[in-house]
Short mmCIF file of C-alpha atoms in Angstrom, two decimals:
data_model
loop_
_atom_site.label_atom_id
_atom_site.label_comp_id
_atom_site.label_asym_id
_atom_site.label_seq_id
_atom_site.Cartn_x
_atom_site.Cartn_y
_atom_site.Cartn_z
CA UNK A 632 97.25 105.19 116.15
CA UNK A 633 99.64 107.87 117.42
CA UNK A 634 101.34 107.47 121.01
CA UNK A 635 103.31 109.07 122.84
CA UNK A 636 104.73 106.87 126.22
CA UNK A 637 106.63 108.14 129.31
CA UNK A 638 108.36 105.91 131.27
CA UNK A 639 111.40 106.43 133.79
CA UNK A 640 109.75 107.83 136.50
CA UNK A 641 109.97 106.80 140.31
CA UNK A 642 111.26 107.35 143.99
CA UNK A 643 114.88 108.65 144.51
CA UNK A 644 116.65 110.70 147.51
CA UNK A 645 117.62 114.19 147.11
CA UNK A 646 120.76 114.05 144.97
CA UNK A 647 119.80 111.09 143.00
CA UNK A 648 118.94 110.93 139.03
CA UNK A 649 116.89 109.57 137.01
CA UNK A 650 116.31 109.44 132.97
CA UNK A 651 112.90 109.62 131.81
CA UNK A 652 112.12 108.24 128.12
CA UNK A 653 108.98 109.64 125.68
CA UNK A 654 108.55 107.24 123.08
CA UNK A 655 106.49 107.70 120.07
CA UNK A 656 104.22 105.58 117.88
CA UNK A 657 102.56 106.08 114.91
CA UNK A 658 104.54 109.40 113.88
CA UNK A 659 107.59 110.41 112.23
CA UNK A 660 109.09 111.51 115.88
CA UNK A 661 112.19 113.33 114.23
CA UNK A 662 110.19 116.26 112.56
CA UNK A 663 108.50 117.25 116.18
CA UNK A 664 109.90 119.57 118.33
CA UNK A 665 109.34 118.00 121.97
CA UNK A 666 108.41 119.89 125.24
CA UNK A 667 109.09 118.55 129.07
CA UNK A 668 106.32 119.48 131.40
CA UNK A 669 105.99 118.74 135.16
CA UNK A 670 103.07 119.32 137.65
CA UNK A 671 103.20 118.97 141.26
CA UNK A 672 99.85 118.61 143.46
CA UNK A 673 98.20 122.10 143.94
CA UNK A 674 100.65 123.99 141.40
CA UNK A 675 100.50 125.17 137.55
CA UNK A 676 101.87 122.99 135.10
CA UNK A 677 105.57 124.28 134.38
CA UNK A 678 107.78 123.86 131.02
CA UNK A 679 110.89 121.88 131.98
CA UNK A 680 112.94 121.56 128.77
CA UNK A 681 112.83 121.66 125.07
CA UNK A 682 114.39 120.25 122.41
CA UNK A 683 113.55 120.94 118.69
CA UNK A 684 113.52 118.47 115.52
CA UNK A 685 117.25 120.10 114.89
CA UNK A 686 118.46 118.81 118.49
CA UNK A 687 118.82 122.30 119.79
CA UNK A 688 117.95 122.34 123.62
CA UNK A 689 116.49 124.95 126.05
CA UNK A 690 116.03 124.54 129.75
CA UNK A 691 114.18 126.29 132.50
CA UNK A 692 116.40 128.46 134.75
CA UNK A 693 115.38 125.72 138.02
CA UNK A 694 116.94 122.87 136.08
CA UNK A 695 119.87 124.05 133.99
CA UNK A 696 122.87 122.26 134.61
CA UNK A 697 121.19 119.69 136.35
CA UNK A 698 118.95 118.36 133.46
CA UNK A 699 119.68 117.40 129.68
CA UNK A 700 117.38 116.38 127.11
CA UNK A 701 118.36 114.67 123.98
CA UNK A 702 116.78 112.71 121.21
CA UNK A 703 117.36 109.16 119.37
CA UNK A 704 115.63 109.23 116.21
CA UNK A 705 116.10 105.88 115.41
CA UNK A 706 114.50 104.67 118.39
CA UNK A 707 111.55 107.34 118.26
CA UNK A 708 112.63 108.64 121.56
CA UNK A 709 113.26 111.49 123.66
CA UNK A 710 114.97 111.70 126.89
CA UNK A 711 115.19 113.60 129.79
CA UNK A 712 118.20 112.71 132.10
CA UNK A 713 117.85 114.14 135.78
CA UNK A 714 120.72 114.84 137.58
CA UNK A 715 121.20 116.26 141.36
CA UNK A 716 117.58 116.00 141.86
CA UNK A 717 115.83 118.15 144.84
CA UNK A 718 112.26 117.58 146.42
CA UNK A 719 110.94 120.73 144.76
CA UNK A 720 111.26 118.49 141.32
CA UNK A 721 108.62 115.99 142.53
CA UNK A 722 105.76 116.08 140.35
CA UNK A 723 104.09 114.38 137.29
CA UNK A 724 105.99 114.75 134.20
CA UNK A 725 104.98 114.70 130.51
CA UNK A 726 106.31 115.14 127.44
CA UNK A 727 104.36 117.18 124.51
CA UNK A 728 105.12 116.98 120.77
CA UNK A 729 104.89 119.51 118.51
CA UNK A 730 104.68 120.01 114.86
CA UNK A 731 102.76 122.63 113.04
CA UNK A 732 99.08 122.61 114.30
CA UNK A 733 99.32 118.99 115.53
CA UNK A 734 100.03 118.62 119.29
CA UNK A 735 100.32 115.39 121.49
CA UNK A 736 100.59 114.68 124.97
CA UNK A 737 101.80 111.77 127.14
CA UNK A 738 100.15 110.29 129.73
CA UNK A 739 102.82 111.35 132.50
CA UNK A 740 105.46 109.53 134.71
CA UNK A 741 105.78 110.37 138.37
CA UNK A 742 108.73 111.31 139.71
CA UNK A 743 109.14 111.57 143.67
CA UNK A 744 112.32 113.24 145.06
CA UNK A 745 112.55 112.83 149.08
CA UNK A 746 114.84 114.64 151.42
#
């Protein structure tokens, strides 16, 4: 059974940090491109960060310089390190793994940033 499981969400004050994890089972995660998305209530889902199978990364403008995504293939895990968090970063964060026509979504983890 293939599973993506996000963890590491929680509540922090503005300026704080969190590290989200996306752990995969049932697949060779190393061959998948992984995207991080977030969605706040009443808003569209938006792409936050991307990491390719080769380890190349990309970031939305609103998180550049604050967020970093990385992967540990030995642990079948992708991370999203979030620093200098802002209230507008609040939302449900999801990881999505893509390889060819195969797509898997995690269940999401909530991030709440207070002023």
